[in-house]
mmCIF file of C-alpha atoms and ligand atoms in Angstrom:
data_model
loop_
_atom_site.group_PDB
_atom_site.id
_atom_site.type_symbol
_atom_site.label_atom_id
_atom_site.label_comp_id
_atom_site.label_asym_id
_atom_site.label_seq_id
_atom_site.Cartn_x
_atom_site.Cartn_y
_atom_site.Cartn_z
ATOM 1 C CA MET A 748 56.711 1.774 -59.731
ATOM 2 C CA THR A 749 54.516 0.459 -62.539
ATOM 3 C CA HIS A 750 53.932 -2.635 -60.409
ATOM 4 C CA ALA A 751 53.015 -0.601 -57.343
ATOM 5 C CA ARG A 752 49.686 -1.454 -55.730
ATOM 6 C CA ILE A 753 47.752 0.344 -53.041
ATOM 7 C CA ASP A 754 47.366 -1.363 -49.648
ATOM 8 C CA PHE A 755 43.841 -2.575 -50.182
ATOM 9 C CA GLN A 756 43.270 -3.912 -46.668
ATOM 10 C CA ARG A 757 44.176 -0.540 -45.222
ATOM 11 C CA LEU A 758 41.803 1.219 -47.628
ATOM 12 C CA GLN A 759 39.018 -1.232 -46.734
ATOM 13 C CA GLN A 760 39.574 -0.557 -43.054
ATOM 14 C CA ASP A 761 39.408 3.205 -43.634
ATOM 15 C CA ILE A 762 36.155 2.870 -45.595
ATOM 16 C CA GLN A 763 34.631 0.805 -42.800
ATOM 17 C CA ASP A 764 35.888 3.067 -39.999
ATOM 18 C CA LEU A 765 34.659 6.243 -41.694
ATOM 19 C CA SER A 766 31.252 4.735 -42.518
ATOM 20 C CA ALA A 767 30.601 4.303 -38.783
ATOM 21 C CA ILE A 768 30.975 8.062 -38.231
ATOM 22 C CA GLY A 769 27.627 9.882 -38.315
ATOM 23 C CA ARG A 770 25.728 6.607 -38.890
ATOM 24 C CA ASP A 771 22.199 6.454 -37.564
ATOM 25 C CA ALA A 772 20.168 3.497 -36.338
ATOM 26 C CA ASP A 773 18.622 3.339 -39.844
ATOM 27 C CA ARG A 774 22.202 2.860 -41.162
ATOM 28 C CA GLY A 775 21.944 6.162 -43.077
ATOM 29 C CA ILE A 776 24.972 8.406 -42.671
ATOM 30 C CA HIS A 777 24.486 11.971 -41.453
ATOM 31 C CA ARG A 778 27.557 14.085 -42.049
ATOM 32 C CA MET A 779 25.979 17.249 -43.459
ATOM 33 C CA ALA A 780 28.445 20.141 -43.684
ATOM 34 C CA PHE A 781 29.319 21.626 -40.260
ATOM 35 C CA SER A 782 27.154 19.091 -38.397
ATOM 36 C CA GLU A 783 28.374 16.970 -35.472
ATOM 37 C CA GLY A 784 28.922 14.049 -37.838
ATOM 38 C CA ASP A 785 30.926 16.173 -40.266
ATOM 39 C CA LEU A 786 33.109 17.433 -37.426
ATOM 40 C CA ALA A 787 33.796 13.876 -36.273
ATOM 41 C CA GLY A 788 34.570 12.761 -39.836
ATOM 42 C CA ARG A 789 36.998 15.648 -40.311
ATOM 43 C CA ARG A 790 38.770 14.962 -37.023
ATOM 44 C CA TRP A 791 39.170 11.338 -38.029
ATOM 45 C CA PHE A 792 40.548 12.318 -41.460
ATOM 46 C CA LYS A 793 43.030 14.783 -39.965
ATOM 47 C CA GLU A 794 44.276 12.050 -37.620
ATOM 48 C CA ARG A 795 44.732 9.672 -40.567
ATOM 49 C CA ILE A 796 46.797 12.304 -42.430
ATOM 50 C CA LEU A 797 48.995 12.956 -39.408
ATOM 51 C CA ALA A 798 49.331 9.240 -38.631
ATOM 52 C CA ALA A 799 50.644 8.726 -42.187
ATOM 53 C CA ASP A 800 53.255 11.426 -41.522
ATOM 54 C CA LEU A 801 51.891 13.646 -44.298
ATOM 55 C CA ASP A 802 51.669 17.443 -44.100
ATOM 56 C CA PHE A 803 48.268 18.654 -42.919
ATOM 57 C CA HIS A 804 46.728 21.993 -43.822
ATOM 58 C CA GLU A 805 43.234 23.507 -43.473
ATOM 59 C CA ASP A 806 42.456 26.414 -45.809
ATOM 60 C CA GLY A 807 40.043 29.330 -45.310
ATOM 61 C CA ALA A 808 37.076 27.370 -46.735
ATOM 62 C CA ALA A 809 37.721 24.617 -44.160
ATOM 63 C CA ASN A 810 38.965 22.298 -46.940
ATOM 64 C CA LEU A 811 41.335 19.734 -45.419
ATOM 65 C CA HIS A 812 44.579 19.033 -47.293
ATOM 66 C CA GLY A 813 47.084 16.221 -46.931
ATOM 67 C CA ARG A 814 50.329 16.726 -48.820
ATOM 68 C CA LEU A 815 53.393 14.736 -49.780
ATOM 69 C CA ASP A 816 56.116 17.058 -50.954
ATOM 70 C CA TRP A 817 59.649 16.762 -52.246
ATOM 71 C CA ASP A 818 60.112 20.251 -53.625
ATOM 72 C CA GLY A 819 57.587 22.951 -52.656
ATOM 73 C CA SER A 820 58.189 24.995 -55.791
ATOM 74 C CA ARG A 821 56.381 22.701 -58.220
ATOM 75 C CA PRO A 822 52.601 22.448 -58.795
ATOM 76 C CA SER A 823 50.908 19.484 -57.165
ATOM 77 C CA VAL A 824 48.993 16.537 -58.554
ATOM 78 C CA MET A 825 45.780 16.887 -56.585
ATOM 79 C CA MET A 826 43.116 14.304 -55.775
ATOM 80 C CA GLY A 827 39.939 15.163 -53.936
ATOM 81 C CA SER A 828 36.271 14.710 -53.180
ATOM 82 C CA HIS A 829 34.095 15.243 -50.105
ATOM 83 C CA LEU A 830 33.486 13.644 -46.707
ATOM 84 C CA ASP A 831 30.142 15.403 -46.153
ATOM 85 C CA THR A 832 26.939 13.507 -46.990
ATOM 86 C CA VAL A 833 23.276 14.175 -47.716
ATOM 87 C CA PRO A 834 21.021 13.380 -44.704
ATOM 88 C CA GLY A 835 20.797 9.577 -44.559
ATOM 89 C CA GLY A 836 23.478 9.090 -47.226
ATOM 90 C CA GLY A 837 25.636 6.091 -48.043
ATOM 91 C CA PRO A 838 29.213 5.164 -47.189
ATOM 92 C CA LEU A 839 30.919 5.892 -50.526
ATOM 93 C CA ASP A 840 29.592 9.079 -52.140
ATOM 94 C CA GLY A 841 32.532 11.467 -51.810
ATOM 95 C CA ALA A 842 34.228 9.506 -49.039
ATOM 96 C CA LEU A 843 35.658 6.980 -51.490
ATOM 97 C CA GLY A 844 37.485 9.644 -53.525
ATOM 98 C CA VAL A 845 39.021 11.216 -50.422
ATOM 99 C CA LEU A 846 40.118 7.886 -48.939
ATOM 100 C CA VAL A 847 41.586 6.631 -52.222
ATOM 101 C CA GLY A 848 43.526 9.898 -52.504
ATOM 102 C CA LEU A 849 44.906 9.394 -49.007
ATOM 103 C CA GLU A 850 45.825 5.788 -49.782
ATOM 104 C CA VAL A 851 47.672 6.841 -52.955
ATOM 105 C CA LEU A 852 49.748 9.334 -50.929
ATOM 106 C CA ARG A 853 50.544 6.707 -48.284
ATOM 107 C CA THR A 854 51.511 4.111 -50.890
ATOM 108 C CA VAL A 855 53.862 6.516 -52.661
ATOM 109 C CA LYS A 856 55.398 7.709 -49.391
ATOM 110 C CA GLU A 857 56.085 4.144 -48.239
ATOM 111 C CA SER A 858 57.618 3.216 -51.584
ATOM 112 C CA GLY A 859 60.358 5.752 -50.893
ATOM 113 C CA ILE A 860 60.290 7.051 -54.447
ATOM 114 C CA THR A 861 60.832 10.744 -55.190
ATOM 115 C CA LEU A 862 58.508 12.302 -57.782
ATOM 116 C CA ARG A 863 58.883 15.607 -59.603
ATOM 117 C CA HIS A 864 55.537 16.945 -58.367
ATOM 118 C CA PRO A 865 54.059 17.043 -54.865
ATOM 119 C CA LEU A 866 50.908 14.987 -54.259
ATOM 120 C CA GLU A 867 47.894 16.449 -52.521
ATOM 121 C CA VAL A 868 44.587 15.028 -51.259
ATOM 122 C CA VAL A 869 41.694 17.375 -50.453
ATOM 123 C CA ASN A 870 38.429 16.991 -48.573
ATOM 124 C CA PHE A 871 36.208 19.723 -50.047
ATOM 125 C CA THR A 872 33.736 21.458 -47.711
ATOM 126 C CA ASP A 873 29.952 21.229 -48.274
ATOM 127 C CA GLU A 874 29.887 19.511 -51.640
ATOM 128 C CA GLU A 875 26.413 18.106 -50.973
ATOM 129 C CA GLY A 876 24.762 21.469 -50.463
ATOM 130 C CA ARG A 877 23.596 22.109 -46.906
ATOM 131 C CA PHE A 878 24.590 25.698 -47.741
ATOM 132 C CA GLY A 879 24.320 25.521 -51.528
ATOM 133 C CA GLY A 880 26.896 22.921 -52.515
ATOM 134 C CA LEU A 881 30.385 22.760 -54.044
ATOM 135 C CA PHE A 882 31.438 25.400 -51.511
ATOM 136 C CA GLY A 883 35.017 24.250 -50.932
ATOM 137 C CA SER A 884 35.854 23.737 -54.599
ATOM 138 C CA GLN A 885 34.260 27.063 -55.568
ATOM 139 C CA ALA A 886 36.374 28.772 -52.921
ATOM 140 C CA MET A 887 39.500 27.081 -54.284
ATOM 141 C CA ALA A 888 38.608 28.093 -57.852
ATOM 142 C CA GLY A 889 38.030 31.701 -56.739
ATOM 143 C CA GLN A 890 34.348 31.642 -57.699
ATOM 144 C CA LEU A 891 32.836 32.924 -54.438
ATOM 145 C CA SER A 892 31.809 36.502 -53.718
ATOM 146 C CA PRO A 893 31.448 38.061 -50.244
ATOM 147 C CA ALA A 894 27.682 38.348 -50.890
ATOM 148 C CA GLN A 895 27.373 34.624 -51.683
ATOM 149 C CA VAL A 896 29.205 33.716 -48.489
ATOM 150 C CA HIS A 897 27.092 36.139 -46.475
ATOM 151 C CA ASN A 898 23.756 34.952 -47.945
ATOM 152 C CA ALA A 899 24.346 31.186 -47.778
ATOM 153 C CA ARG A 900 21.737 29.554 -45.507
ATOM 154 C CA ASP A 901 20.493 26.032 -44.875
ATOM 155 C CA LEU A 902 16.820 24.940 -44.991
ATOM 156 C CA ASP A 903 16.384 25.832 -41.304
ATOM 157 C CA GLY A 904 17.590 29.385 -41.905
ATOM 158 C CA ILE A 905 20.968 28.888 -40.216
ATOM 159 C CA SER A 906 23.587 30.934 -42.030
ATOM 160 C CA LEU A 907 26.926 29.568 -43.156
ATOM 161 C CA THR A 908 28.563 32.378 -41.192
ATOM 162 C CA GLU A 909 26.855 31.200 -37.976
ATOM 163 C CA ALA A 910 27.611 27.540 -38.632
ATOM 164 C CA MET A 911 31.286 28.237 -39.249
ATOM 165 C CA ALA A 912 31.508 30.630 -36.271
ATOM 166 C CA ALA A 913 30.212 27.824 -34.047
ATOM 167 C CA TRP A 914 33.385 25.945 -35.019
ATOM 168 C CA GLY A 915 35.568 28.976 -34.420
ATOM 169 C CA LEU A 916 35.902 29.626 -38.160
ATOM 170 C CA ASP A 917 35.444 32.855 -40.102
ATOM 171 C CA ALA A 918 33.331 32.243 -43.235
ATOM 172 C CA ASN A 919 34.927 35.238 -44.979
ATOM 173 C CA ALA A 920 38.260 33.447 -44.868
ATOM 174 C CA ALA A 921 36.822 31.268 -47.682
ATOM 175 C CA LEU A 922 37.598 34.175 -50.006
ATOM 176 C CA PHE A 923 41.291 33.539 -49.305
ATOM 177 C CA ALA A 924 41.192 29.820 -50.136
ATOM 178 C CA ARG A 925 41.759 30.534 -53.824
ATOM 179 C CA ARG A 926 44.485 28.541 -55.570
ATOM 180 C CA SER A 927 46.326 29.705 -58.660
ATOM 181 C CA LYS A 928 46.331 27.670 -61.869
ATOM 182 C CA GLU A 929 50.099 27.499 -61.528
ATOM 183 C CA SER A 930 49.848 25.636 -58.217
ATOM 184 C CA ILE A 931 48.001 22.596 -59.632
ATOM 185 C CA HIS A 932 49.602 20.255 -62.184
ATOM 186 C CA ALA A 933 46.430 18.163 -62.591
ATOM 187 C CA TYR A 934 43.293 17.289 -60.617
ATOM 188 C CA LEU A 935 41.907 13.739 -60.453
ATOM 189 C CA GLU A 936 38.740 12.589 -58.695
ATOM 190 C CA MET A 937 37.497 9.054 -58.193
ATOM 191 C CA HIS A 938 33.788 8.773 -57.415
ATOM 192 C CA ILE A 939 31.017 6.208 -57.485
ATOM 193 C CA GLU A 940 28.942 6.445 -60.668
ATOM 194 C CA GLN A 941 25.627 6.934 -58.799
ATOM 195 C CA GLY A 942 23.858 5.535 -61.874
ATOM 196 C CA PRO A 943 23.288 2.033 -63.284
ATOM 197 C CA VAL A 944 25.393 2.049 -66.482
ATOM 198 C CA LEU A 945 28.620 0.381 -65.266
ATOM 199 C CA ASP A 946 26.818 -2.109 -63.028
ATOM 200 C CA ARG A 947 24.445 -3.238 -65.783
ATOM 201 C CA GLY A 948 27.291 -3.515 -68.271
ATOM 202 C CA ASP A 949 29.444 -5.447 -65.773
ATOM 203 C CA ILE A 950 32.242 -2.887 -66.311
ATOM 204 C CA SER A 951 34.740 -2.156 -63.516
ATOM 205 C CA VAL A 952 35.820 1.362 -64.341
ATOM 206 C CA GLY A 953 34.408 4.422 -66.084
ATOM 207 C CA VAL A 954 36.609 7.158 -67.503
ATOM 208 C CA VAL A 955 34.598 10.373 -67.471
ATOM 209 C CA GLU A 956 34.795 12.459 -70.645
ATOM 210 C CA ALA A 957 32.479 15.314 -69.651
ATOM 211 C CA ILE A 958 30.440 16.396 -66.671
ATOM 212 C CA THR A 959 26.892 17.365 -67.367
ATOM 213 C CA GLY A 960 25.643 20.936 -67.086
ATOM 214 C CA LEU A 961 22.103 21.768 -66.126
ATOM 215 C CA PHE A 962 19.392 24.359 -65.820
ATOM 216 C CA LYS A 963 16.631 24.186 -63.257
ATOM 217 C CA TRP A 964 13.438 26.226 -63.631
ATOM 218 C CA GLU A 965 10.422 26.785 -61.466
ATOM 219 C CA VAL A 966 7.466 27.374 -63.786
ATOM 220 C CA GLN A 967 4.103 28.873 -62.815
ATOM 221 C CA LEU A 968 1.045 28.402 -64.992
ATOM 222 C CA LYS A 969 -1.889 30.676 -64.284
ATOM 223 C CA GLY A 970 -5.380 29.960 -65.605
ATOM 224 C CA GLN A 971 -8.767 30.064 -63.937
ATOM 225 C CA THR A 972 -10.060 28.170 -60.914
ATOM 226 C CA ASN A 973 -13.582 26.877 -61.645
ATOM 227 C CA HIS A 974 -16.234 24.352 -60.658
ATOM 228 C CA ALA A 975 -15.474 20.888 -62.064
ATOM 229 C CA GLY A 976 -19.137 20.252 -62.829
ATOM 230 C CA THR A 977 -20.485 23.499 -64.197
ATOM 231 C CA THR A 978 -17.579 24.642 -66.397
ATOM 232 C CA PRO A 979 -17.781 23.152 -69.924
ATOM 233 C CA MET A 980 -14.611 21.545 -71.209
ATOM 234 C CA ASP A 981 -14.149 24.131 -73.962
ATOM 235 C CA MET A 982 -14.488 27.033 -71.525
ATOM 236 C CA ARG A 983 -11.662 26.130 -69.161
ATOM 237 C CA ASN A 984 -8.196 27.522 -68.574
ATOM 238 C CA ASP A 985 -7.009 24.366 -66.846
ATOM 239 C CA THR A 986 -3.348 24.663 -65.784
ATOM 240 C CA PHE A 987 -2.920 20.937 -65.152
ATOM 241 C CA GLN A 988 -4.016 20.133 -68.709
ATOM 242 C CA GLY A 989 -1.414 22.669 -69.821
ATOM 243 C CA LEU A 990 1.283 20.981 -67.770
ATOM 244 C CA ALA A 991 0.237 17.548 -69.076
ATOM 245 C CA GLU A 992 0.508 18.779 -72.673
ATOM 246 C CA PHE A 993 3.916 20.319 -71.971
ATOM 247 C CA ALA A 994 5.182 17.150 -70.256
ATOM 248 C CA GLY A 995 3.965 15.133 -73.242
ATOM 249 C CA GLU A 996 6.323 17.151 -75.467
ATOM 250 C CA ILE A 997 9.485 16.269 -73.496
ATOM 251 C CA ASP A 998 10.375 13.189 -75.568
ATOM 252 C CA ARG A 999 9.916 15.080 -78.837
ATOM 253 C CA ILE A 1000 12.010 18.043 -77.638
ATOM 254 C CA LEU A 1001 14.866 15.759 -76.554
ATOM 255 C CA GLU A 1002 14.689 13.880 -79.874
ATOM 256 C CA GLU A 1003 14.784 17.055 -81.946
ATOM 257 C CA HIS A 1004 17.153 19.220 -79.909
ATOM 258 C CA GLY A 1005 18.962 16.905 -77.472
ATOM 259 C CA SER A 1006 21.680 14.272 -77.541
ATOM 260 C CA PRO A 1007 21.856 10.729 -76.130
ATOM 261 C CA HIS A 1008 23.167 12.398 -72.943
ATOM 262 C CA SER A 1009 20.159 14.723 -72.533
ATOM 263 C CA ARG A 1010 17.876 14.337 -69.517
ATOM 264 C CA ALA A 1011 14.724 16.283 -68.641
ATOM 265 C CA THR A 1012 12.744 15.808 -65.452
ATOM 266 C CA ILE A 1013 9.627 17.306 -63.906
ATOM 267 C CA GLY A 1014 10.133 16.202 -60.309
ATOM 268 C CA ARG A 1015 7.803 18.444 -58.366
ATOM 269 C CA VAL A 1016 4.260 19.587 -59.151
ATOM 270 C CA GLU A 1017 1.837 21.602 -57.069
ATOM 271 C CA LEU A 1018 -1.778 22.125 -58.148
ATOM 272 C CA ARG A 1019 -3.919 24.809 -56.576
ATOM 273 C CA PRO A 1020 -6.395 24.933 -55.039
ATOM 274 C CA GLY A 1021 -5.858 21.154 -55.106
ATOM 275 C CA ALA A 1022 -9.401 19.858 -54.746
ATOM 276 C CA ALA A 1023 -10.892 16.931 -56.687
ATOM 277 C CA ASN A 1024 -13.962 18.942 -57.709
ATOM 278 C CA THR A 1025 -12.130 22.083 -58.826
ATOM 279 C CA VAL A 1026 -10.383 22.972 -62.095
ATOM 280 C CA PRO A 1027 -6.840 23.929 -60.986
ATOM 281 C CA GLY A 1028 -6.259 27.580 -61.786
ATOM 282 C CA HIS A 1029 -2.651 27.536 -60.687
ATOM 283 C CA THR A 1030 0.111 25.006 -61.256
ATOM 284 C CA THR A 1031 3.728 25.265 -60.164
ATOM 285 C CA PHE A 1032 6.281 22.736 -61.387
ATOM 286 C CA SER A 1033 10.029 22.202 -61.577
ATOM 287 C CA LEU A 1034 11.972 21.437 -64.745
ATOM 288 C CA ASP A 1035 15.502 20.021 -64.511
ATOM 289 C CA VAL A 1036 17.347 19.649 -67.831
ATOM 290 C CA ARG A 1037 20.904 18.313 -68.306
ATOM 291 C CA ASP A 1038 23.393 17.726 -71.086
ATOM 292 C CA THR A 1039 27.171 17.552 -71.494
ATOM 293 C CA ASP A 1040 27.354 20.057 -74.369
ATOM 294 C CA PRO A 1041 26.784 23.814 -73.826
ATOM 295 C CA ASP A 1042 25.213 24.415 -77.269
ATOM 296 C CA THR A 1043 22.843 21.470 -76.884
ATOM 297 C CA LEU A 1044 21.827 22.747 -73.464
ATOM 298 C CA LYS A 1045 21.140 26.177 -74.917
ATOM 299 C CA GLY A 1046 19.092 24.613 -77.753
ATOM 300 C CA LEU A 1047 17.053 22.662 -75.213
ATOM 301 C CA SER A 1048 16.436 25.763 -73.132
ATOM 302 C CA ASP A 1049 15.128 27.620 -76.204
ATOM 303 C CA ALA A 1050 12.950 24.689 -77.268
ATOM 304 C CA PHE A 1051 11.401 24.277 -73.812
ATOM 305 C CA ARG A 1052 10.675 28.003 -73.674
ATOM 306 C CA ARG A 1053 9.010 27.987 -77.111
ATOM 307 C CA THR A 1054 6.920 24.918 -76.293
ATOM 308 C CA LEU A 1055 5.784 26.458 -73.025
ATOM 309 C CA SER A 1056 4.795 29.655 -74.749
ATOM 310 C CA THR A 1057 2.890 27.913 -77.594
ATOM 311 C CA MET A 1058 1.010 25.694 -75.157
ATOM 312 C CA ALA A 1059 0.103 28.628 -72.913
ATOM 313 C CA ARG A 1060 -1.203 30.695 -75.832
ATOM 314 C CA ARG A 1061 -3.363 27.851 -77.149
ATOM 315 C CA ARG A 1062 -4.882 27.178 -73.731
ATOM 316 C CA GLY A 1063 -5.328 30.789 -72.624
ATOM 317 C CA LEU A 1064 -2.853 30.488 -69.760
ATOM 318 C CA MET A 1065 -0.228 32.874 -68.436
ATOM 319 C CA PHE A 1066 3.177 31.581 -67.489
ATOM 320 C CA GLU A 1067 6.215 32.763 -65.589
ATOM 321 C CA PHE A 1068 9.417 30.965 -64.917
ATOM 322 C CA GLU A 1069 12.315 31.508 -62.589
ATOM 323 C CA VAL A 1070 15.792 30.097 -63.254
ATOM 324 C CA LEU A 1071 16.691 28.423 -59.954
ATOM 325 C CA SER A 1072 20.153 27.305 -61.014
ATOM 326 C CA GLU A 1073 22.429 26.998 -64.023
ATOM 327 C CA LEU A 1074 25.697 25.107 -64.210
ATOM 328 C CA PRO A 1075 27.678 24.923 -67.459
ATOM 329 C CA PRO A 1076 28.890 21.499 -68.672
ATOM 330 C CA GLN A 1077 32.631 20.843 -68.380
ATOM 331 C CA ARG A 1078 34.824 18.620 -70.515
ATOM 332 C CA CYS A 1079 37.467 16.569 -68.813
ATOM 333 C CA ASP A 1080 40.993 17.135 -70.139
ATOM 334 C CA PRO A 1081 41.395 14.955 -73.286
ATOM 335 C CA GLY A 1082 45.005 14.143 -72.321
ATOM 336 C CA LEU A 1083 43.903 12.875 -68.922
ATOM 337 C CA VAL A 1084 41.019 10.887 -70.454
ATOM 338 C CA GLN A 1085 43.575 9.190 -72.712
ATOM 339 C CA LEU A 1086 46.024 8.618 -69.844
ATOM 340 C CA LEU A 1087 43.317 7.002 -67.667
ATOM 341 C CA SER A 1088 42.138 4.815 -70.585
ATOM 342 C CA ASP A 1089 45.713 3.717 -71.350
ATOM 343 C CA LYS A 1090 46.434 2.917 -67.704
ATOM 344 C CA ALA A 1091 43.165 0.964 -67.410
ATOM 345 C CA ASP A 1092 44.177 -1.041 -70.518
ATOM 346 C CA ALA A 1093 47.642 -1.675 -69.101
ATOM 347 C CA LEU A 1094 46.094 -2.946 -65.866
ATOM 348 C CA GLY A 1095 43.691 -5.151 -67.843
ATOM 349 C CA PHE A 1096 40.553 -3.426 -66.540
ATOM 350 C CA HIS A 1097 37.410 -3.451 -68.637
ATOM 351 C CA HIS A 1098 36.482 0.244 -68.883
ATOM 352 C CA LEU A 1099 34.051 2.603 -70.537
ATOM 353 C CA ARG A 1100 34.356 6.249 -71.546
ATOM 354 C CA MET A 1101 31.223 7.972 -70.307
ATOM 355 C CA PRO A 1102 29.656 11.264 -69.187
ATOM 356 C CA SER A 1103 28.914 12.145 -65.581
ATOM 357 C CA GLY A 1104 25.244 12.917 -65.014
ATOM 358 C CA ALA A 1105 25.835 14.355 -61.529
ATOM 359 C CA ALA A 1106 27.744 17.438 -60.433
ATOM 360 C CA HIS A 1107 31.096 16.955 -58.688
ATOM 361 C CA ASP A 1108 33.899 19.088 -57.270
ATOM 362 C CA ALA A 1109 35.809 18.096 -60.432
ATOM 363 C CA GLN A 1110 33.409 20.276 -62.439
ATOM 364 C CA ILE A 1111 34.525 23.357 -60.511
ATOM 365 C CA MET A 1112 38.186 22.330 -60.372
ATOM 366 C CA SER A 1113 38.233 22.028 -64.173
ATOM 367 C CA CYS A 1114 38.070 25.854 -64.278
ATOM 368 C CA ILE A 1115 41.560 26.082 -62.744
ATOM 369 C CA ALA A 1116 43.180 22.708 -63.506
ATOM 370 C CA ARG A 1117 43.377 19.941 -66.085
ATOM 371 C CA THR A 1118 40.818 17.512 -64.709
ATOM 372 C CA GLY A 1119 40.131 13.798 -64.979
ATOM 373 C CA MET A 1120 37.548 11.565 -63.272
ATOM 374 C CA VAL A 1121 37.305 7.849 -62.612
ATOM 375 C CA PHE A 1122 33.958 6.177 -61.894
ATOM 376 C CA VAL A 1123 33.404 2.825 -60.218
ATOM 377 C CA PRO A 1124 30.051 0.987 -60.457
ATOM 378 C CA SER A 1125 27.185 1.679 -58.073
ATOM 379 C CA LEU A 1126 25.276 -1.542 -57.347
ATOM 380 C CA GLU A 1127 21.891 -1.191 -59.060
ATOM 381 C CA GLY A 1128 22.711 2.476 -59.539
ATOM 382 C CA ARG A 1129 21.772 3.208 -55.918
ATOM 383 C CA SER A 1130 23.169 6.320 -54.217
ATOM 384 C CA HIS A 1131 22.254 8.957 -51.603
ATOM 385 C CA SER A 1132 20.899 6.052 -49.557
ATOM 386 C CA PRO A 1133 22.276 3.460 -47.113
ATOM 387 C CA ALA A 1134 21.874 0.932 -49.977
ATOM 388 C CA GLU A 1135 24.742 2.608 -51.837
ATOM 389 C CA TRP A 1136 27.556 0.132 -52.478
ATOM 390 C CA THR A 1137 30.369 -0.862 -54.839
ATOM 391 C CA ASN A 1138 32.007 -4.293 -54.977
ATOM 392 C CA TRP A 1139 35.357 -4.377 -53.170
ATOM 393 C CA GLU A 1140 37.133 -5.675 -56.303
ATOM 394 C CA ASP A 1141 35.956 -2.656 -58.298
ATOM 395 C CA ILE A 1142 37.048 -0.262 -55.545
ATOM 396 C CA GLU A 1143 40.487 -1.897 -55.587
ATOM 397 C CA ARG A 1144 40.711 -1.615 -59.383
ATOM 398 C CA GLY A 1145 39.664 2.041 -59.358
ATOM 399 C CA ALA A 1146 42.181 2.852 -56.616
ATOM 400 C CA ASN A 1147 45.048 1.164 -58.477
ATOM 401 C CA LEU A 1148 44.083 3.018 -61.650
ATOM 402 C CA MET A 1149 44.280 6.305 -59.697
ATOM 403 C CA LEU A 1150 47.694 5.308 -58.329
ATOM 404 C CA GLN A 1151 49.102 4.547 -61.778
ATOM 405 C CA ALA A 1152 47.719 7.775 -63.278
ATOM 406 C CA VAL A 1153 49.107 9.852 -60.398
ATOM 407 C CA LEU A 1154 52.543 8.207 -60.634
ATOM 408 C CA SER A 1155 52.666 8.976 -64.330
ATOM 409 C CA LEU A 1156 51.500 12.591 -63.937
ATOM 410 C CA ALA A 1157 53.754 13.376 -60.990
ATOM 411 C CA ALA A 1158 56.800 12.065 -62.831
ATOM 412 C CA GLN A 1159 56.202 14.344 -65.840
ATOM 413 C CA ASP A 1160 57.894 17.610 -66.628
ATOM 414 C CA THR A 1161 55.566 20.567 -66.188
ATOM 415 C CA GLU A 1162 56.986 22.092 -69.335
ATOM 416 C CA THR A 1163 56.201 19.183 -71.640
ATOM 417 C CA LEU A 1164 52.521 19.348 -70.721
ATOM 418 C CA ARG A 1165 51.765 23.024 -71.071
HETATM 419 ZN ZN1 ZN B 1424 29.651 13.109 -54.328
#
């Protein structure tokens, strides 16, 4: 089986067929969770699973499973990602990982070989966040509470409960989608990088070592709104000047407290009252900070807080901040990182060990399973847009790497790995 190859033409056809589902005139793809497009994409995927003569199963979180089983008592080697998209998304984000998983199952089934462990492919529900994101994987990892399910709403105020009821589904059933650690031998996810590193380096495959964690704050600075002409410069409590000073400290903070993987972004700013002839007495801004190491992330959080407080004191401003979200970093399983690197070497693929700067279902799955991730290059780093693309040769390489890793994992004894 070491010479086994996926059926690349069939995978190409699947990618093309799926990309037509939910596609708008602007070529953007609209398959937001529980939308018309999502429903059509799911129907199509279910048909593909059944057409391949694989077992189909939908769990309480509406995750769709395809399964190839020889002996139901052993834990499965699972592959997964998501078929839902952001509004106006591209053809590969999420979809590629699901379709490659399906192709791996089909290839193994057709080869006639019997493996020790069952193989499973999963389409996770609402990864992209119409109702908050990573819903299906959180349900599988047992991280959802009844209150979270009840309170989940989209930007139009439609609740998850309503959206699922419209499909004849009970949102509370998501609480029963939990999988035990004993039921999963390993979890692998292939995904597009969504950044420029592999493309610029002309590297076919990335082996992810860690997935970045993040904290997101909304900060309010309160000073005094005054006339731009009559208020002397030394008598102002100008909140924009405060923000500008704080933003100017970002590079220093990352240098002193961060790592080469640290990122900090102020992506949204609102000045009030927002008039050219008025000193802004109120500024609201977002701060998004990421790193792959929990201690580094904590150090950055402390440093940003201290800097904010020092700046505010010096300028006579008040500040408040709200933590909008926090997600801890996760390391991929070192054994799986090594396995993927070895298999990439054996296949002769130029590869790079790297962090993932974006959140993925793999991050959640790593709480209940040994987890590995494969990246393929995103042309010019473009993603969440119709311009998102990966060269066919790189998709083929990534898919064959997944196949080889899965064959190796599914042939192993459970006992030797634990
Ligand atoms: Zn994705």
